[in-house]
mmCIF file of C-alpha atoms in Angstrom:
data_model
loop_
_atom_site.group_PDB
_atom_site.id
_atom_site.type_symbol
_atom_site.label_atom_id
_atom_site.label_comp_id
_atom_site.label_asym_id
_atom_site.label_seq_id
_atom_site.Cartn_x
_atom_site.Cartn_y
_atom_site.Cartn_z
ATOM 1 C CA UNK A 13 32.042 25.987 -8.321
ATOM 2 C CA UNK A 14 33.151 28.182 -10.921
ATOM 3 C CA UNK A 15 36.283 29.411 -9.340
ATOM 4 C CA UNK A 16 37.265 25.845 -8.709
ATOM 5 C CA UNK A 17 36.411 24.751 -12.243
ATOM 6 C CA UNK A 18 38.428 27.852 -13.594
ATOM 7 C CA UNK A 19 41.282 27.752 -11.527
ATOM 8 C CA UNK A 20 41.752 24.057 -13.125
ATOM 9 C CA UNK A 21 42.070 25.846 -16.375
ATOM 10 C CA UNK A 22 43.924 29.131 -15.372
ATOM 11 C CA UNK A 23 40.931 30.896 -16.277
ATOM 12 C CA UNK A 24 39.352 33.469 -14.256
ATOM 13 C CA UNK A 25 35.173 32.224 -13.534
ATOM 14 C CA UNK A 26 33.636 34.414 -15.609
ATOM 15 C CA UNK A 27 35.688 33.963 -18.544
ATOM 16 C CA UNK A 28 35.274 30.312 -18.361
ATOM 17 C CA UNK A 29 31.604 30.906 -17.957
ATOM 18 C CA UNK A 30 31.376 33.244 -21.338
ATOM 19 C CA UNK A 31 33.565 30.824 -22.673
ATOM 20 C CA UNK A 32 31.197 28.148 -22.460
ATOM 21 C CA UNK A 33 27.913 30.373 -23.222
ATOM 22 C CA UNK A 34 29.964 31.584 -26.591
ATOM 23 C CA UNK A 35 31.484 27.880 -27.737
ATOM 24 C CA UNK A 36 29.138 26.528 -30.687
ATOM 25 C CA UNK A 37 29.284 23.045 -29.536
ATOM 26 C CA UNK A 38 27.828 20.885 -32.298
ATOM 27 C CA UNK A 39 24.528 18.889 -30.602
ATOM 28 C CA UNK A 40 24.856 15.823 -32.320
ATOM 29 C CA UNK A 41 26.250 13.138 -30.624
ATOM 30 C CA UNK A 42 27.095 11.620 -34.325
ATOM 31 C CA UNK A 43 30.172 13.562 -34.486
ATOM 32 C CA UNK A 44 31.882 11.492 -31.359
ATOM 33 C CA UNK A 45 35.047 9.944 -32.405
ATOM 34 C CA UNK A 46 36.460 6.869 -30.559
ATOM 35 C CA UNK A 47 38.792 8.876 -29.147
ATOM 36 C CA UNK A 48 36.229 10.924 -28.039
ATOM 37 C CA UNK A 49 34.349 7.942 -26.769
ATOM 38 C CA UNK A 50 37.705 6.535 -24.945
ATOM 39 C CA UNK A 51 38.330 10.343 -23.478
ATOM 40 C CA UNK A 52 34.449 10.471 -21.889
ATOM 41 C CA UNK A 53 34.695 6.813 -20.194
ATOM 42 C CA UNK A 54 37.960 7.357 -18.967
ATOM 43 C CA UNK A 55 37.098 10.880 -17.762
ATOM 44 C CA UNK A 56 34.068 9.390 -15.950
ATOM 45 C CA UNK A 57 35.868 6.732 -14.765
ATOM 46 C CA UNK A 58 38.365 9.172 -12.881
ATOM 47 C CA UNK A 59 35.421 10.534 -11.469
ATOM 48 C CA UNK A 60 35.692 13.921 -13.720
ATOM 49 C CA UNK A 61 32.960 16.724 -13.287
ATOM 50 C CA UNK A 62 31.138 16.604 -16.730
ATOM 51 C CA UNK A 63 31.681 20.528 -17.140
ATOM 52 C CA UNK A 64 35.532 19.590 -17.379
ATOM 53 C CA UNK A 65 34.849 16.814 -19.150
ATOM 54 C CA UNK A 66 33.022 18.786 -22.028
ATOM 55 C CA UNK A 67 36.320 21.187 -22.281
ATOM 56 C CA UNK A 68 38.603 18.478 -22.746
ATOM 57 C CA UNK A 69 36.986 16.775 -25.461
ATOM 58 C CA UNK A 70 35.053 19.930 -26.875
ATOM 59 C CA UNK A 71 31.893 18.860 -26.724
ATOM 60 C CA UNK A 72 28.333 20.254 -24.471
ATOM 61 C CA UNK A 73 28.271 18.865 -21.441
ATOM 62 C CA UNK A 74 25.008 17.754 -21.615
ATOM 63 C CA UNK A 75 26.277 16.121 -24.778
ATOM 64 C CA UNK A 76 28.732 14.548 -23.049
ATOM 65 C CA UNK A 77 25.850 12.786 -20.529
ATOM 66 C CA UNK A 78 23.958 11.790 -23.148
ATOM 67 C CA UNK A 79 26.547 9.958 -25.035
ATOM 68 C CA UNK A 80 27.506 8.301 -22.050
ATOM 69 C CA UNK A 81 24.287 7.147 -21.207
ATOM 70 C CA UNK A 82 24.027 5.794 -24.894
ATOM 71 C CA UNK A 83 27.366 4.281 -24.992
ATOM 72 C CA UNK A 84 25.987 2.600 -21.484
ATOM 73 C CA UNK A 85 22.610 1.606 -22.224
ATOM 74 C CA UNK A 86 21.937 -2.260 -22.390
ATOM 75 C CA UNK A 87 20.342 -3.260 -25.896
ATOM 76 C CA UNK A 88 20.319 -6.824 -25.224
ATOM 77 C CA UNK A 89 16.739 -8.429 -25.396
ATOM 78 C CA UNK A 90 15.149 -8.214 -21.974
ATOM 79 C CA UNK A 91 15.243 -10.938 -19.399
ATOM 80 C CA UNK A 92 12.456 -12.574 -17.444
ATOM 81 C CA UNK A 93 13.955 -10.696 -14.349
ATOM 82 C CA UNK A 94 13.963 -7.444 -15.853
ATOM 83 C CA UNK A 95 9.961 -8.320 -16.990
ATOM 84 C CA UNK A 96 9.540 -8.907 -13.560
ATOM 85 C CA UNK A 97 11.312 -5.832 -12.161
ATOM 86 C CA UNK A 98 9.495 -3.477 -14.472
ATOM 87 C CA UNK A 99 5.986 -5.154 -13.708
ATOM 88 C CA UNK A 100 6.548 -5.084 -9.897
ATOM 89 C CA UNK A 101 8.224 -0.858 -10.428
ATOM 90 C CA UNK A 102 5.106 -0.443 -12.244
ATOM 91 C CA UNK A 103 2.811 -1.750 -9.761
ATOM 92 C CA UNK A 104 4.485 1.110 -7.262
ATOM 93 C CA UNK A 105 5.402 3.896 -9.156
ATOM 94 C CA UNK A 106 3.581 6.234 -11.847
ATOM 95 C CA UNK A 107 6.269 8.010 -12.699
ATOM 96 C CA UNK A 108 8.446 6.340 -15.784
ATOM 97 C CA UNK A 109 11.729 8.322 -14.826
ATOM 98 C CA UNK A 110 11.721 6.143 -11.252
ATOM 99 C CA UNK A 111 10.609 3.163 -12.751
ATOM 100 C CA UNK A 112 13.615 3.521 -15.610
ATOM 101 C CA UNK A 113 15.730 3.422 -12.504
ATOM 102 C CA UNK A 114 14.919 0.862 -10.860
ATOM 103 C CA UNK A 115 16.698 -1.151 -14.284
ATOM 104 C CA UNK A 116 19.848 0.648 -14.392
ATOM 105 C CA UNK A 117 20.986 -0.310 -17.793
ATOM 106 C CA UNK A 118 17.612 0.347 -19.564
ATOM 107 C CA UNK A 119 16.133 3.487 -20.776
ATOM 108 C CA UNK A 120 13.096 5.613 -20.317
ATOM 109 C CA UNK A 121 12.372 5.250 -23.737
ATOM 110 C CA UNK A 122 12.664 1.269 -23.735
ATOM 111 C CA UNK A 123 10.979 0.736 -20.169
ATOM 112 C CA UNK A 124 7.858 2.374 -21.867
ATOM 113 C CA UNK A 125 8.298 0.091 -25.092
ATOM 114 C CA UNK A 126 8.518 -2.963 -23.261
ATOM 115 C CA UNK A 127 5.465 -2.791 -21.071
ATOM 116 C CA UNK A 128 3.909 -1.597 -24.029
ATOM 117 C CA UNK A 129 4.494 -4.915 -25.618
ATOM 118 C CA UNK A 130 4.423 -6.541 -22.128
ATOM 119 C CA UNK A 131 0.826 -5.281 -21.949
ATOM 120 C CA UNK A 132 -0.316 -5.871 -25.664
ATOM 121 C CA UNK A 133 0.316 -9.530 -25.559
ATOM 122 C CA UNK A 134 -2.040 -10.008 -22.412
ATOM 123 C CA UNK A 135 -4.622 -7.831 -24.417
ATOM 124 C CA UNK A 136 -5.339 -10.040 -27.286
ATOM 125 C CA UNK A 137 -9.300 -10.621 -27.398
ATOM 126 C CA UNK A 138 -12.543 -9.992 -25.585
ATOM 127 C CA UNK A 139 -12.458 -9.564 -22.032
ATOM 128 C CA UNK A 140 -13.614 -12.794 -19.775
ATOM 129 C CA UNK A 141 -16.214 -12.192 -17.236
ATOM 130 C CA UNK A 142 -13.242 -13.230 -14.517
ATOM 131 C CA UNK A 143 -11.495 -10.180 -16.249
ATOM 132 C CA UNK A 144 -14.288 -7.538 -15.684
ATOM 133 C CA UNK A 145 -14.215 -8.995 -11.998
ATOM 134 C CA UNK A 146 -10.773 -8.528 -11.355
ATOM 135 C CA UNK A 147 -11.085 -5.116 -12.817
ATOM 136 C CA UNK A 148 -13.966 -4.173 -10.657
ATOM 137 C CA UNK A 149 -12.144 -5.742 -7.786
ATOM 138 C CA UNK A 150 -8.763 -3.509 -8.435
ATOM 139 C CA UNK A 151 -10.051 -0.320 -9.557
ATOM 140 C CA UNK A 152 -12.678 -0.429 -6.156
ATOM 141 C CA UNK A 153 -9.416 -1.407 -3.969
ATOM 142 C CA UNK A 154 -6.650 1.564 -5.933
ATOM 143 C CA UNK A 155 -8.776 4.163 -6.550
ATOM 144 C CA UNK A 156 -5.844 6.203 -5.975
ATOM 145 C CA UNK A 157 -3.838 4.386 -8.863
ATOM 146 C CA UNK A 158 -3.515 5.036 -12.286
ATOM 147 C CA UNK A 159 -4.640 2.830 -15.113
ATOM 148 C CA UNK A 160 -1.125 1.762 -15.887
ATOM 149 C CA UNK A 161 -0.568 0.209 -12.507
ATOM 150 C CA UNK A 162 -4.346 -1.486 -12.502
ATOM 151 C CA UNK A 163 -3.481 -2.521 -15.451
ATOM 152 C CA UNK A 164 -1.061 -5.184 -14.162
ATOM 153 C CA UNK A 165 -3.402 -7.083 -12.281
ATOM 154 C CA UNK A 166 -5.046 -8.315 -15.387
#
């Protein structure tokens, strides 16, 4: 990999590798210009490796990802479908970094917020004897299952 990515640069690896170790990128994505922005979601676009991309704009690659992802990221309110697709990714997974993919334009972060709210609006007052049934009922059937999934069924 390296001797591929250096050759691009007419670089041999290991300076390329030092190279990188020694640059002080700055962290913050807050320092992204447009043109910055233009040169990452072009550079993706063309299907760039995000090492190379980091060298031509002069920023971390992992900087790079994570200003793509936030350039990316759908903050629009949430639809009824996308309700429905979290409840149901709930229901089978536990883990919130395979449930944030099942909605491709939505974070981690806001999956977690929403069935947060999702959740606290079905929560509002004492619980109804049908409730404590239905809990009985679920937690006796998924055992297995944590409370956030057995927590959909009521």
């Amino acid at each position: 990999y390296w001797e591929e990515q250096a050759s691009i640069y007419k670089m041999n690896p290991f300076d390329l590798f030092n190279l990188i170790l020694k640059s002080k990128f700055n962290l913050s994505d807050k320092n992204f210009t447009e043109e910055n922005d233009f040169l990452l979601i072009k550079s993706v676009k063309e299907g760039k490796k995000w090492l190379e991309i980091g060298i031509t704009i002069g920023k971390h690659p992992l900087l790079c990802i994570k200003r793509y992802i936030k350039l990316n990221q759908n903050k629009n309110n949430w639809t009824q479908l996308e309700d429905k697709i979290l409840l149901k990714t709930v229901e089978k997974e536990k883990d919130w970094i395979k449930i944030s993919m099942a909605l491709e334009n939505k974070t981690l972060e806001q999956c977690k917020d929403r069935y947060k709210k999702i959740v606290k609006v079905y929560n509002k007052g004492k619980w109804t004897k049908e409730e404590d049934e239905i809990l009985k009922d679920v937690c006796a059937k998924y055992q297995d299952k944590n409370w956030v999934f057995i927590s959909t069924f009521i």
